[in-house]
């Protein structure tokens, strides 16, 4: 029997809806929120209000693009966490109401699982997907984790940040440089024009496979502070070199732990996911890293690196096939391990 899943994602500041039928994506609609740019970061209350405005038109458009009616749906998948609680409440409440009205099951999805499984998004039957087990590097503004993915429902965190995430390092360093929010894409653009060896920033010495980016962030801040004292125009004159050196240092930190991870857990496939996986330098470095080791690299299309409902739909589709439905009494949650 055919399975058609509508998925809803509202964990942060993007409202997204997607339709998947028998594992094939039929639509993926995303409404981004520009209101946060003026504040240099996501304002939770504004985010939840924008979700309330966006969710009905976004879901309607996803159904329209998929060419189906809501009566054809087999289940509703929704991100139940982690994320901003107010934003999650909008998506979860809407999904529950729609599931009740249609008399179909609700499937809850861990947002981080969605990123890890984003490589299973297919637009046609012939699209390739990773083989289990594979290593996943999840890199975003809130998370930096190395995950051993043994099955869609069996994942082990083998390394993670003990403080800031890689995306935070990009965004916060960009902010002190005076770049607009979100800063990561601006660092990426400037890095292409700069010298990655122009500046040296501190690298952590954390045992095992765990990450740390707080020391790098502090080192970057001190470099700016010390140089701006002598030359107030230092940042403007050196933006490209600062961006290139910052990006190169973050990539070096990421790959150092990945190298240790693949020695401890030999795999034939490696995937990256999360917002930072859109970074050009990260994408190229991971591809080279895998090529040198004979590992197949899975680099997501940029549209699937940010928060999107297609990844939620795929994670929900797997759970639906096993009959793992979500009781309507369960609330959203803000934090949880993968």
mmCIF file of C-alpha atoms in Angstrom:
data_model
loop_
_atom_site.group_PDB
_atom_site.id
_atom_site.type_symbol
_atom_site.label_atom_id
_atom_site.label_comp_id
_atom_site.label_asym_id
_atom_site.label_seq_id
_atom_site.Cartn_x
_atom_site.Cartn_y
_atom_site.Cartn_z
ATOM 1 C CA UNK A 1 0.000 0.000 0.000
ATOM 2 C CA UNK A 2 1.280 3.468 -0.896
ATOM 3 C CA UNK A 3 2.419 5.696 1.994
ATOM 4 C CA UNK A 4 2.134 9.474 1.652
ATOM 5 C CA UNK A 5 3.642 11.564 4.445
ATOM 6 C CA UNK A 6 3.236 15.281 5.090
ATOM 7 C CA UNK A 7 6.077 16.602 7.244
ATOM 8 C CA UNK A 8 6.260 19.853 9.204
ATOM 9 C CA UNK A 9 9.446 21.497 10.491
ATOM 10 C CA UNK A 10 9.377 24.531 12.817
ATOM 11 C CA UNK A 11 12.263 24.007 15.235
ATOM 12 C CA UNK A 12 13.870 27.437 14.825
ATOM 13 C CA UNK A 13 13.207 30.255 12.347
ATOM 14 C CA UNK A 14 12.266 28.388 9.151
ATOM 15 C CA UNK A 15 8.735 27.146 8.559
ATOM 16 C CA UNK A 16 8.825 24.182 6.209
ATOM 17 C CA UNK A 17 6.472 21.518 4.879
ATOM 18 C CA UNK A 18 7.220 18.585 2.602
ATOM 19 C CA UNK A 19 5.342 15.683 1.032
ATOM 20 C CA UNK A 20 6.987 12.295 0.510
ATOM 21 C CA UNK A 21 5.286 9.357 -1.203
ATOM 22 C CA UNK A 22 6.876 5.910 -0.848
ATOM 23 C CA UNK A 23 10.217 7.525 -0.015
ATOM 24 C CA UNK A 24 10.194 9.945 -2.982
ATOM 25 C CA UNK A 25 10.033 13.687 -2.276
ATOM 26 C CA UNK A 26 7.147 15.383 -4.074
ATOM 27 C CA UNK A 27 7.549 18.857 -2.577
ATOM 28 C CA UNK A 28 9.606 20.840 -0.093
ATOM 29 C CA UNK A 29 8.531 24.377 0.788
ATOM 30 C CA UNK A 30 10.498 26.662 3.120
ATOM 31 C CA UNK A 31 9.530 30.102 4.429
ATOM 32 C CA UNK A 32 12.498 31.894 5.996
ATOM 33 C CA UNK A 33 12.179 34.712 8.516
ATOM 34 C CA UNK A 34 14.037 37.958 7.768
ATOM 35 C CA UNK A 35 12.846 39.724 10.931
ATOM 36 C CA UNK A 36 15.796 38.426 12.986
ATOM 37 C CA UNK A 37 18.492 40.087 10.874
ATOM 38 C CA UNK A 38 18.025 43.420 12.662
ATOM 39 C CA UNK A 39 18.735 41.765 16.021
ATOM 40 C CA UNK A 40 21.840 39.780 15.050
ATOM 41 C CA UNK A 41 20.253 36.475 16.043
ATOM 42 C CA UNK A 42 16.979 34.585 16.343
ATOM 43 C CA UNK A 43 14.448 36.167 18.718
ATOM 44 C CA UNK A 44 12.317 33.239 20.002
ATOM 45 C CA UNK A 45 9.082 35.197 20.457
ATOM 46 C CA UNK A 46 9.279 36.713 16.974
ATOM 47 C CA UNK A 47 10.085 33.285 15.530
ATOM 48 C CA UNK A 48 7.005 31.630 17.025
ATOM 49 C CA UNK A 49 4.754 34.468 15.838
ATOM 50 C CA UNK A 50 6.135 34.176 12.305
ATOM 51 C CA UNK A 51 5.528 30.403 12.349
ATOM 52 C CA UNK A 52 1.883 31.079 13.194
ATOM 53 C CA UNK A 53 1.603 33.329 10.147
ATOM 54 C CA UNK A 54 3.470 30.999 7.802
ATOM 55 C CA UNK A 55 2.360 27.490 8.646
ATOM 56 C CA UNK A 56 -1.010 27.383 6.874
ATOM 57 C CA UNK A 57 0.203 28.861 3.538
ATOM 58 C CA UNK A 58 3.390 26.743 3.649
ATOM 59 C CA UNK A 59 1.488 23.486 4.192
ATOM 60 C CA UNK A 60 -1.062 24.434 1.533
ATOM 61 C CA UNK A 61 1.699 25.160 -0.970
ATOM 62 C CA UNK A 62 3.478 21.874 -0.185
ATOM 63 C CA UNK A 63 0.268 19.943 -0.896
ATOM 64 C CA UNK A 64 -0.350 21.956 -4.065
ATOM 65 C CA UNK A 65 3.159 21.363 -5.421
ATOM 66 C CA UNK A 66 2.870 17.661 -4.620
ATOM 67 C CA UNK A 67 -0.405 17.520 -6.543
ATOM 68 C CA UNK A 68 -2.339 15.833 -3.750
ATOM 69 C CA UNK A 69 -5.173 16.639 -1.358
ATOM 70 C CA UNK A 70 -4.907 16.322 2.403
ATOM 71 C CA UNK A 71 -7.336 13.386 2.262
ATOM 72 C CA UNK A 72 -4.658 11.340 0.462
ATOM 73 C CA UNK A 73 -2.215 11.593 3.372
ATOM 74 C CA UNK A 74 -1.272 8.454 5.302
ATOM 75 C CA UNK A 75 0.358 10.230 8.259
ATOM 76 C CA UNK A 76 1.706 13.542 9.550
ATOM 77 C CA UNK A 77 5.383 13.735 10.559
ATOM 78 C CA UNK A 78 6.535 16.643 12.705
ATOM 79 C CA UNK A 79 9.699 17.826 14.409
ATOM 80 C CA UNK A 80 9.008 17.445 18.140
ATOM 81 C CA UNK A 81 12.469 18.624 19.208
ATOM 82 C CA UNK A 82 15.050 19.752 19.934
ATOM 83 C CA UNK A 83 14.686 23.438 19.170
ATOM 84 C CA UNK A 84 13.003 26.625 20.344
ATOM 85 C CA UNK A 85 10.041 25.552 22.443
ATOM 86 C CA UNK A 86 7.682 28.270 21.220
ATOM 87 C CA UNK A 87 8.480 27.518 17.581
ATOM 88 C CA UNK A 88 8.080 23.784 18.097
ATOM 89 C CA UNK A 89 4.709 24.281 19.775
ATOM 90 C CA UNK A 90 3.337 25.915 16.637
ATOM 91 C CA UNK A 91 4.351 23.024 14.367
ATOM 92 C CA UNK A 92 3.435 20.253 16.797
ATOM 93 C CA UNK A 93 0.032 21.766 17.624
ATOM 94 C CA UNK A 94 -0.794 22.211 13.946
ATOM 95 C CA UNK A 95 0.331 18.659 13.129
ATOM 96 C CA UNK A 96 -1.738 17.187 15.961
ATOM 97 C CA UNK A 97 -4.839 19.084 14.883
ATOM 98 C CA UNK A 98 -4.465 18.034 11.258
ATOM 99 C CA UNK A 99 -3.837 14.396 12.206
ATOM 100 C CA UNK A 100 -6.955 14.360 14.400
ATOM 101 C CA UNK A 101 -9.117 15.994 11.734
ATOM 102 C CA UNK A 102 -8.003 13.466 9.101
ATOM 103 C CA UNK A 103 -8.014 10.466 11.414
ATOM 104 C CA UNK A 104 -4.418 9.504 10.546
ATOM 105 C CA UNK A 105 -1.332 8.771 12.699
ATOM 106 C CA UNK A 106 1.137 11.340 13.985
ATOM 107 C CA UNK A 107 4.858 10.523 13.760
ATOM 108 C CA UNK A 108 7.338 12.545 15.814
ATOM 109 C CA UNK A 109 10.856 13.189 14.540
ATOM 110 C CA UNK A 110 14.068 14.198 16.293
ATOM 111 C CA UNK A 111 15.349 17.232 14.391
ATOM 112 C CA UNK A 112 18.954 15.998 14.583
ATOM 113 C CA UNK A 113 17.953 12.596 13.188
ATOM 114 C CA UNK A 114 16.485 14.483 10.241
ATOM 115 C CA UNK A 115 19.829 16.112 9.438
ATOM 116 C CA UNK A 116 21.675 12.807 9.764
ATOM 117 C CA UNK A 117 19.157 11.088 7.461
ATOM 118 C CA UNK A 118 18.892 13.952 4.941
ATOM 119 C CA UNK A 119 20.923 11.902 2.450
ATOM 120 C CA UNK A 120 17.960 9.552 2.051
ATOM 121 C CA UNK A 121 15.931 12.302 0.397
ATOM 122 C CA UNK A 122 15.243 11.113 -3.149
ATOM 123 C CA UNK A 123 13.462 12.780 -6.040
ATOM 124 C CA UNK A 124 13.420 9.585 -8.144
ATOM 125 C CA UNK A 125 13.796 5.850 -7.587
ATOM 126 C CA UNK A 126 17.298 5.709 -9.064
ATOM 127 C CA UNK A 127 18.817 8.201 -6.608
ATOM 128 C CA UNK A 128 21.569 6.625 -4.497
ATOM 129 C CA UNK A 129 21.578 6.641 -0.697
ATOM 130 C CA UNK A 130 24.294 5.803 1.870
ATOM 131 C CA UNK A 131 24.956 2.268 3.057
ATOM 132 C CA UNK A 132 24.741 1.464 6.763
ATOM 133 C CA UNK A 133 26.819 1.843 8.808
ATOM 134 C CA UNK A 134 28.145 5.284 7.935
ATOM 135 C CA UNK A 135 29.778 8.145 9.785
ATOM 136 C CA UNK A 136 27.903 11.442 9.949
ATOM 137 C CA UNK A 137 29.388 14.804 10.859
ATOM 138 C CA UNK A 138 26.522 16.973 12.078
ATOM 139 C CA UNK A 139 27.623 20.621 12.045
ATOM 140 C CA UNK A 140 25.239 23.484 12.725
ATOM 141 C CA UNK A 141 24.791 26.570 14.863
ATOM 142 C CA UNK A 142 23.696 24.521 17.843
ATOM 143 C CA UNK A 143 25.381 21.156 17.354
ATOM 144 C CA UNK A 144 28.695 19.653 16.349
ATOM 145 C CA UNK A 145 28.618 15.870 16.601
ATOM 146 C CA UNK A 146 30.240 12.818 15.072
ATOM 147 C CA UNK A 147 27.550 10.164 14.790
ATOM 148 C CA UNK A 148 27.968 6.501 13.904
ATOM 149 C CA UNK A 149 24.769 5.666 12.009
ATOM 150 C CA UNK A 150 24.160 1.915 12.213
ATOM 151 C CA UNK A 151 20.527 2.091 11.018
ATOM 152 C CA UNK A 152 17.860 4.751 10.585
ATOM 153 C CA UNK A 153 16.829 4.141 14.200
ATOM 154 C CA UNK A 154 20.227 3.228 15.691
ATOM 155 C CA UNK A 155 22.693 6.086 16.086
ATOM 156 C CA UNK A 156 25.613 6.500 18.451
ATOM 157 C CA UNK A 157 27.243 9.839 19.258
ATOM 158 C CA UNK A 158 30.961 9.086 19.334
ATOM 159 C CA UNK A 159 32.098 12.712 19.646
ATOM 160 C CA UNK A 160 30.495 16.101 20.274
ATOM 161 C CA UNK A 161 31.320 19.646 21.292
ATOM 162 C CA UNK A 162 31.814 20.320 24.969
ATOM 163 C CA UNK A 163 31.023 24.024 24.555
ATOM 164 C CA UNK A 164 30.308 26.079 21.412
ATOM 165 C CA UNK A 165 29.295 24.498 18.119
ATOM 166 C CA UNK A 166 31.115 25.158 14.839
ATOM 167 C CA UNK A 167 28.250 27.281 13.566
ATOM 168 C CA UNK A 168 28.372 29.435 16.696
ATOM 169 C CA UNK A 169 32.066 30.042 16.118
ATOM 170 C CA UNK A 170 31.356 31.208 12.566
ATOM 171 C CA UNK A 171 28.421 33.433 13.519
ATOM 172 C CA UNK A 172 29.905 34.984 16.659
ATOM 173 C CA UNK A 173 33.243 35.734 15.030
ATOM 174 C CA UNK A 174 31.403 37.219 12.068
ATOM 175 C CA UNK A 175 29.413 39.416 14.438
ATOM 176 C CA UNK A 176 32.515 40.982 16.016
ATOM 177 C CA UNK A 177 33.774 41.627 12.472
ATOM 178 C CA UNK A 178 30.632 43.645 11.862
ATOM 179 C CA UNK A 179 29.146 41.203 9.333
ATOM 180 C CA UNK A 180 25.347 40.778 9.025
ATOM 181 C CA UNK A 181 23.470 37.865 10.616
ATOM 182 C CA UNK A 182 23.722 35.008 9.874
ATOM 183 C CA UNK A 183 27.466 35.431 9.606
ATOM 184 C CA UNK A 184 28.459 32.001 8.321
ATOM 185 C CA UNK A 185 27.615 32.634 4.647
ATOM 186 C CA UNK A 186 29.483 35.963 4.740
ATOM 187 C CA UNK A 187 32.589 34.270 6.189
ATOM 188 C CA UNK A 188 32.332 31.675 3.410
ATOM 189 C CA UNK A 189 32.135 34.366 0.727
ATOM 190 C CA UNK A 190 35.039 36.400 2.116
ATOM 191 C CA UNK A 191 37.223 33.343 2.714
ATOM 192 C CA UNK A 192 37.349 32.670 -1.016
ATOM 193 C CA UNK A 193 39.185 35.983 -1.434
ATOM 194 C CA UNK A 194 41.588 35.698 1.510
ATOM 195 C CA UNK A 195 44.784 33.985 2.634
ATOM 196 C CA UNK A 196 44.014 31.080 5.023
ATOM 197 C CA UNK A 197 47.521 31.337 6.503
ATOM 198 C CA UNK A 198 47.439 35.047 7.233
ATOM 199 C CA UNK A 199 46.497 34.595 10.913
ATOM 200 C CA UNK A 200 46.961 31.835 13.461
ATOM 201 C CA UNK A 201 44.206 31.051 15.938
ATOM 202 C CA UNK A 202 44.208 28.670 18.880
ATOM 203 C CA UNK A 203 43.236 25.039 18.378
ATOM 204 C CA UNK A 204 41.837 22.913 21.218
ATOM 205 C CA UNK A 205 43.590 19.941 22.774
ATOM 206 C CA UNK A 206 40.591 17.883 23.841
ATOM 207 C CA UNK A 207 41.150 14.138 24.298
ATOM 208 C CA UNK A 208 39.122 11.598 22.375
ATOM 209 C CA UNK A 209 36.652 12.587 19.686
ATOM 210 C CA UNK A 210 35.015 15.565 21.404
ATOM 211 C CA UNK A 211 35.178 19.097 19.989
ATOM 212 C CA UNK A 212 35.680 22.535 21.499
ATOM 213 C CA UNK A 213 35.393 25.884 19.742
ATOM 214 C CA UNK A 214 35.305 28.346 22.648
ATOM 215 C CA UNK A 215 39.099 28.750 22.693
ATOM 216 C CA UNK A 216 39.159 29.498 18.975
ATOM 217 C CA UNK A 217 36.478 32.113 19.434
ATOM 218 C CA UNK A 218 38.405 33.755 22.274
ATOM 219 C CA UNK A 219 41.657 33.681 20.279
ATOM 220 C CA UNK A 220 39.900 35.342 17.345
ATOM 221 C CA UNK A 221 38.478 38.054 19.617
ATOM 222 C CA UNK A 222 41.888 38.793 21.171
ATOM 223 C CA UNK A 223 43.484 39.053 17.732
ATOM 224 C CA UNK A 224 40.928 41.657 16.706
ATOM 225 C CA UNK A 225 41.177 43.547 20.007
ATOM 226 C CA UNK A 226 44.979 43.758 19.995
ATOM 227 C CA UNK A 227 45.244 44.842 16.375
ATOM 228 C CA UNK A 228 42.362 47.325 16.442
ATOM 229 C CA UNK A 229 44.118 49.179 19.300
ATOM 230 C CA UNK A 230 46.993 49.939 16.966
ATOM 231 C CA UNK A 231 44.926 50.351 13.794
ATOM 232 C CA UNK A 232 41.176 51.158 14.053
ATOM 233 C CA UNK A 233 40.748 50.139 10.423
ATOM 234 C CA UNK A 234 42.347 46.716 10.931
ATOM 235 C CA UNK A 235 39.159 44.647 10.553
ATOM 236 C CA UNK A 236 38.024 46.351 7.370
ATOM 237 C CA UNK A 237 41.480 46.032 5.796
ATOM 238 C CA UNK A 238 41.823 42.351 6.691
ATOM 239 C CA UNK A 239 38.287 40.975 6.448
ATOM 240 C CA UNK A 240 39.049 38.439 3.740
ATOM 241 C CA UNK A 241 42.220 37.138 5.424
ATOM 242 C CA UNK A 242 40.495 36.945 8.811
ATOM 243 C CA UNK A 243 37.605 35.006 7.287
ATOM 244 C CA UNK A 244 39.907 32.646 5.392
ATOM 245 C CA UNK A 245 42.071 31.957 8.448
ATOM 246 C CA UNK A 246 39.028 31.403 10.677
ATOM 247 C CA UNK A 247 37.441 29.023 8.184
ATOM 248 C CA UNK A 248 40.687 27.097 7.700
ATOM 249 C CA UNK A 249 41.106 26.690 11.479
ATOM 250 C CA UNK A 250 37.556 25.415 11.967
ATOM 251 C CA UNK A 251 37.968 22.945 9.111
ATOM 252 C CA UNK A 252 41.270 21.746 10.579
ATOM 253 C CA UNK A 253 39.607 21.141 13.957
ATOM 254 C CA UNK A 254 36.719 19.256 12.341
ATOM 255 C CA UNK A 255 38.945 17.030 10.211
ATOM 256 C CA UNK A 256 41.382 16.232 13.011
ATOM 257 C CA UNK A 257 38.627 14.519 14.994
ATOM 258 C CA UNK A 258 37.149 12.914 11.883
ATOM 259 C CA UNK A 259 40.528 11.349 11.132
ATOM 260 C CA UNK A 260 40.596 9.796 14.597
ATOM 261 C CA UNK A 261 36.970 8.689 14.267
ATOM 262 C CA UNK A 262 37.430 6.736 11.026
ATOM 263 C CA UNK A 263 40.488 4.980 12.493
ATOM 264 C CA UNK A 264 38.459 3.895 15.516
ATOM 265 C CA UNK A 265 35.282 3.142 13.552
ATOM 266 C CA UNK A 266 36.224 2.123 9.977
ATOM 267 C CA UNK A 267 33.419 2.972 7.552
ATOM 268 C CA UNK A 268 33.035 3.053 3.786
ATOM 269 C CA UNK A 269 30.602 5.969 3.712
ATOM 270 C CA UNK A 270 30.742 9.395 5.382
ATOM 271 C CA UNK A 271 28.066 12.093 5.358
ATOM 272 C CA UNK A 272 27.869 15.688 6.527
ATOM 273 C CA UNK A 273 24.734 17.576 7.487
ATOM 274 C CA UNK A 274 23.477 20.717 9.193
ATOM 275 C CA UNK A 275 23.793 24.369 8.275
ATOM 276 C CA UNK A 276 27.612 24.481 8.308
ATOM 277 C CA UNK A 277 27.703 21.716 5.692
ATOM 278 C CA UNK A 278 26.680 24.447 3.220
ATOM 279 C CA UNK A 279 30.094 26.072 3.704
ATOM 280 C CA UNK A 280 32.164 25.754 0.526
ATOM 281 C CA UNK A 281 35.438 25.139 2.339
ATOM 282 C CA UNK A 282 33.937 22.448 4.559
ATOM 283 C CA UNK A 283 32.355 20.690 1.591
ATOM 284 C CA UNK A 284 35.599 20.665 -0.405
ATOM 285 C CA UNK A 285 37.717 19.610 2.579
ATOM 286 C CA UNK A 286 35.443 16.690 3.512
ATOM 287 C CA UNK A 287 35.342 15.531 -0.114
ATOM 288 C CA UNK A 288 39.166 15.530 -0.275
ATOM 289 C CA UNK A 289 39.402 13.864 3.144
ATOM 290 C CA UNK A 290 37.184 10.994 1.995
ATOM 291 C CA UNK A 291 38.855 10.639 -1.403
ATOM 292 C CA UNK A 292 42.286 10.190 0.205
ATOM 293 C CA UNK A 293 40.910 7.401 2.403
ATOM 294 C CA UNK A 294 38.790 5.604 -0.156
ATOM 295 C CA UNK A 295 35.565 6.592 1.619
ATOM 296 C CA UNK A 296 32.456 7.595 -0.306
ATOM 297 C CA UNK A 297 31.518 11.151 0.649
ATOM 298 C CA UNK A 298 27.891 12.246 0.927
ATOM 299 C CA UNK A 299 27.667 16.021 0.560
ATOM 300 C CA UNK A 300 24.062 17.293 0.720
ATOM 301 C CA UNK A 301 22.515 19.717 -1.744
ATOM 302 C CA UNK A 302 22.577 23.118 -0.055
ATOM 303 C CA UNK A 303 18.781 23.277 0.151
ATOM 304 C CA UNK A 304 18.901 20.242 2.452
ATOM 305 C CA UNK A 305 21.637 21.614 4.748
ATOM 306 C CA UNK A 306 19.402 24.145 6.461
ATOM 307 C CA UNK A 307 16.264 23.253 8.414
ATOM 308 C CA UNK A 308 13.803 21.683 5.986
ATOM 309 C CA UNK A 309 10.797 19.387 6.158
ATOM 310 C CA UNK A 310 12.036 16.948 3.504
ATOM 311 C CA UNK A 311 14.544 15.486 5.962
ATOM 312 C CA UNK A 312 11.781 15.291 8.578
ATOM 313 C CA UNK A 313 9.571 13.519 6.057
ATOM 314 C CA UNK A 314 12.221 10.872 5.381
ATOM 315 C CA UNK A 315 12.885 10.229 9.063
ATOM 316 C CA UNK A 316 9.124 10.088 9.639
ATOM 317 C CA UNK A 317 8.611 7.773 6.683
ATOM 318 C CA UNK A 318 10.975 5.179 8.181
ATOM 319 C CA UNK A 319 9.161 5.335 11.525
ATOM 320 C CA UNK A 320 5.765 5.124 9.832
ATOM 321 C CA UNK A 321 6.735 1.919 8.029
ATOM 322 C CA UNK A 322 7.480 0.346 11.422
ATOM 323 C CA UNK A 323 4.272 1.652 12.967
ATOM 324 C CA UNK A 324 6.090 3.850 15.488
ATOM 325 C CA UNK A 325 3.414 6.477 15.981
ATOM 326 C CA UNK A 326 3.429 9.367 18.447
ATOM 327 C CA UNK A 327 0.747 9.638 21.175
ATOM 328 C CA UNK A 328 -1.100 12.929 20.884
ATOM 329 C CA UNK A 329 -0.388 13.594 24.556
ATOM 330 C CA UNK A 330 3.377 14.017 24.038
ATOM 331 C CA UNK A 331 4.596 17.662 24.112
ATOM 332 C CA UNK A 332 7.503 19.182 22.169
ATOM 333 C CA UNK A 333 10.928 19.246 23.844
ATOM 334 C CA UNK A 334 13.693 21.816 23.685
ATOM 335 C CA UNK A 335 16.787 19.679 24.332
ATOM 336 C CA UNK A 336 17.755 16.045 24.023
ATOM 337 C CA UNK A 337 20.724 13.889 23.005
ATOM 338 C CA UNK A 338 20.493 12.381 19.550
#
